[in-house]
Amino acid sequence: AEEADVDELSAKINALSVKDLKELIAESGLSSDDCIDEADLRARGRDAYEALKARYEAEEADVDELSAKINALSVKDLKELIAESGLSSDDCIDEADLRARGRDAYEALKARYEAEEADVD
């Protein structure tokens, strides 16, 4: 199965234009500056794909962890989190709405905190 995944990835990488390969590589944070020919670029494209895949899997794990934390909060705590973020829970009809807004509140607070940290630096 792993060999089939490698073959499928190689086929996808080989189907990309040079421009698209360079964009994929840049998006991953890697550089294509030292790639001499198209084969080097395609090999770096495979590395870029793996790097992006790992990043997305880590982000997915973070989302799962956040959902677990939000689901563990009481309704009262959710409303406090939402209010602290500056959002409103007035239009939330049920607990599922509150939990979804709680995730939004967490992201808003996280963005605020990161912006404050950037201002300090």
Coordinates of C-alpha atoms in Angstrom, one line a residue:
A1 CA 0.0 0.0 0.0
E2 CA 2.8 2.4 0.8
E3 CA 4.5 1.8 -2.6
A4 CA 1.2 2.6 -4.3
D5 CA 1.0 5.9 -2.3
V6 CA 4.5 6.7 -3.5
D7 CA 3.6 5.9 -7.1
E8 CA 0.5 8.0 -6.8
L9 CA 2.4 11.0 -5.3
S10 CA 5.0 10.7 -8.0
A11 CA 2.3 10.8 -10.7
K12 CA 0.7 13.9 -9.1
I13 CA 4.1 15.6 -8.8
N14 CA 5.0 14.7 -12.4
A15 CA 1.7 16.2 -13.6
L16 CA 2.5 19.6 -12.2
S17 CA 3.9 22.4 -14.3
V18 CA 7.3 23.9 -13.3
K19 CA 5.4 27.0 -12.1
D20 CA 3.0 24.9 -9.9
L21 CA 6.0 22.9 -8.5
K22 CA 7.7 26.2 -7.5
E23 CA 4.5 27.4 -5.9
L24 CA 4.1 24.1 -4.0
I25 CA 7.7 24.3 -2.8
A26 CA 7.4 27.9 -1.7
E27 CA 4.1 27.2 0.2
S28 CA 5.9 24.5 2.1
G29 CA 8.6 26.8 3.2
L30 CA 11.3 25.1 1.2
S31 CA 13.4 26.7 -1.5
S32 CA 13.9 25.7 -5.1
D33 CA 16.8 28.0 -5.6
D34 CA 19.4 25.1 -5.6
C35 CA 17.4 22.9 -8.0
I36 CA 19.4 22.6 -11.2
D37 CA 17.0 20.8 -13.4
E38 CA 13.4 19.6 -13.6
A39 CA 14.3 16.3 -11.8
D40 CA 15.7 18.2 -8.9
L41 CA 12.5 20.4 -8.8
R42 CA 10.3 17.3 -8.9
A43 CA 12.3 15.7 -6.0
R44 CA 11.9 18.9 -4.0
G45 CA 8.2 18.9 -4.9
R46 CA 7.9 15.5 -3.2
D47 CA 9.7 16.9 -0.2
A48 CA 7.4 19.9 -0.2
Y49 CA 4.3 17.7 -0.4
E50 CA 5.5 15.6 2.6
A51 CA 6.2 18.8 4.6
L52 CA 2.8 20.2 3.8
K53 CA 1.1 16.9 4.6
A54 CA 2.8 16.9 8.0
R55 CA 1.8 20.5 8.7
Y56 CA -1.8 19.8 7.8
E57 CA -1.9 16.7 10.0
A58 CA -0.5 18.7 12.9
E59 CA -3.1 21.4 12.3
E60 CA -5.8 18.7 12.2
A61 CA -4.6 17.3 15.5
D62 CA -4.7 20.8 17.0
V63 CA -8.3 21.2 15.8
D64 CA -9.2 17.8 17.3
E65 CA -7.6 18.9 20.6
L66 CA -9.4 22.2 20.6
S67 CA -12.8 20.5 19.9
A68 CA -12.2 18.2 22.9
K69 CA -11.4 21.2 25.1
I70 CA -14.4 23.1 23.9
N71 CA -16.7 20.0 24.4
A72 CA -15.4 19.7 27.9
L73 CA -16.5 23.2 28.9
S74 CA -19.8 23.8 30.7
V75 CA -22.4 26.1 29.0
K76 CA -21.5 28.8 31.6
D77 CA -17.8 28.6 30.8
L78 CA -18.6 28.6 27.0
K79 CA -20.6 31.8 27.4
E80 CA -17.8 33.4 29.4
L81 CA -15.2 32.4 26.8
I82 CA -17.4 33.8 24.0
A83 CA -18.0 37.1 25.9
E84 CA -14.2 37.4 26.7
S85 CA -13.5 37.2 23.0
G86 CA -15.9 40.0 22.2
L87 CA -18.3 37.7 20.4
S88 CA -21.9 37.2 21.3
S89 CA -23.8 34.1 22.1
D90 CA -27.2 35.7 21.8
D91 CA -28.1 34.1 18.5
C92 CA -26.9 30.6 19.6
I93 CA -30.0 28.4 19.7
D94 CA -28.6 25.2 21.2
E95 CA -25.5 23.8 22.8
A96 CA -24.0 22.9 19.4
D97 CA -24.2 26.5 18.3
L98 CA -22.5 27.6 21.6
R99 CA -19.7 25.1 21.1
A100 CA -19.2 26.3 17.5
R101 CA -19.1 29.9 18.7
G102 CA -16.7 28.8 21.5
R103 CA -14.3 27.5 18.8
D104 CA -14.6 30.9 17.0
A105 CA -14.0 32.7 20.3
Y106 CA -10.9 30.6 21.0
E107 CA -9.5 31.5 17.6
A108 CA -10.3 35.2 18.1
L109 CA -8.6 35.2 21.5
K110 CA -5.6 33.3 20.0
A111 CA -5.3 35.9 17.2
R112 CA -5.6 38.8 19.7
Y113 CA -2.9 37.2 21.9
E114 CA -0.6 36.6 18.9
A115 CA -1.1 40.2 17.7
E116 CA -0.2 41.5 21.2
E117 CA 2.9 39.3 21.3
A118 CA 4.0 40.7 17.9
D119 CA 3.5 44.2 19.2
V120 CA 5.8 43.5 22.2
D121 CA 8.5 42.1 19.9

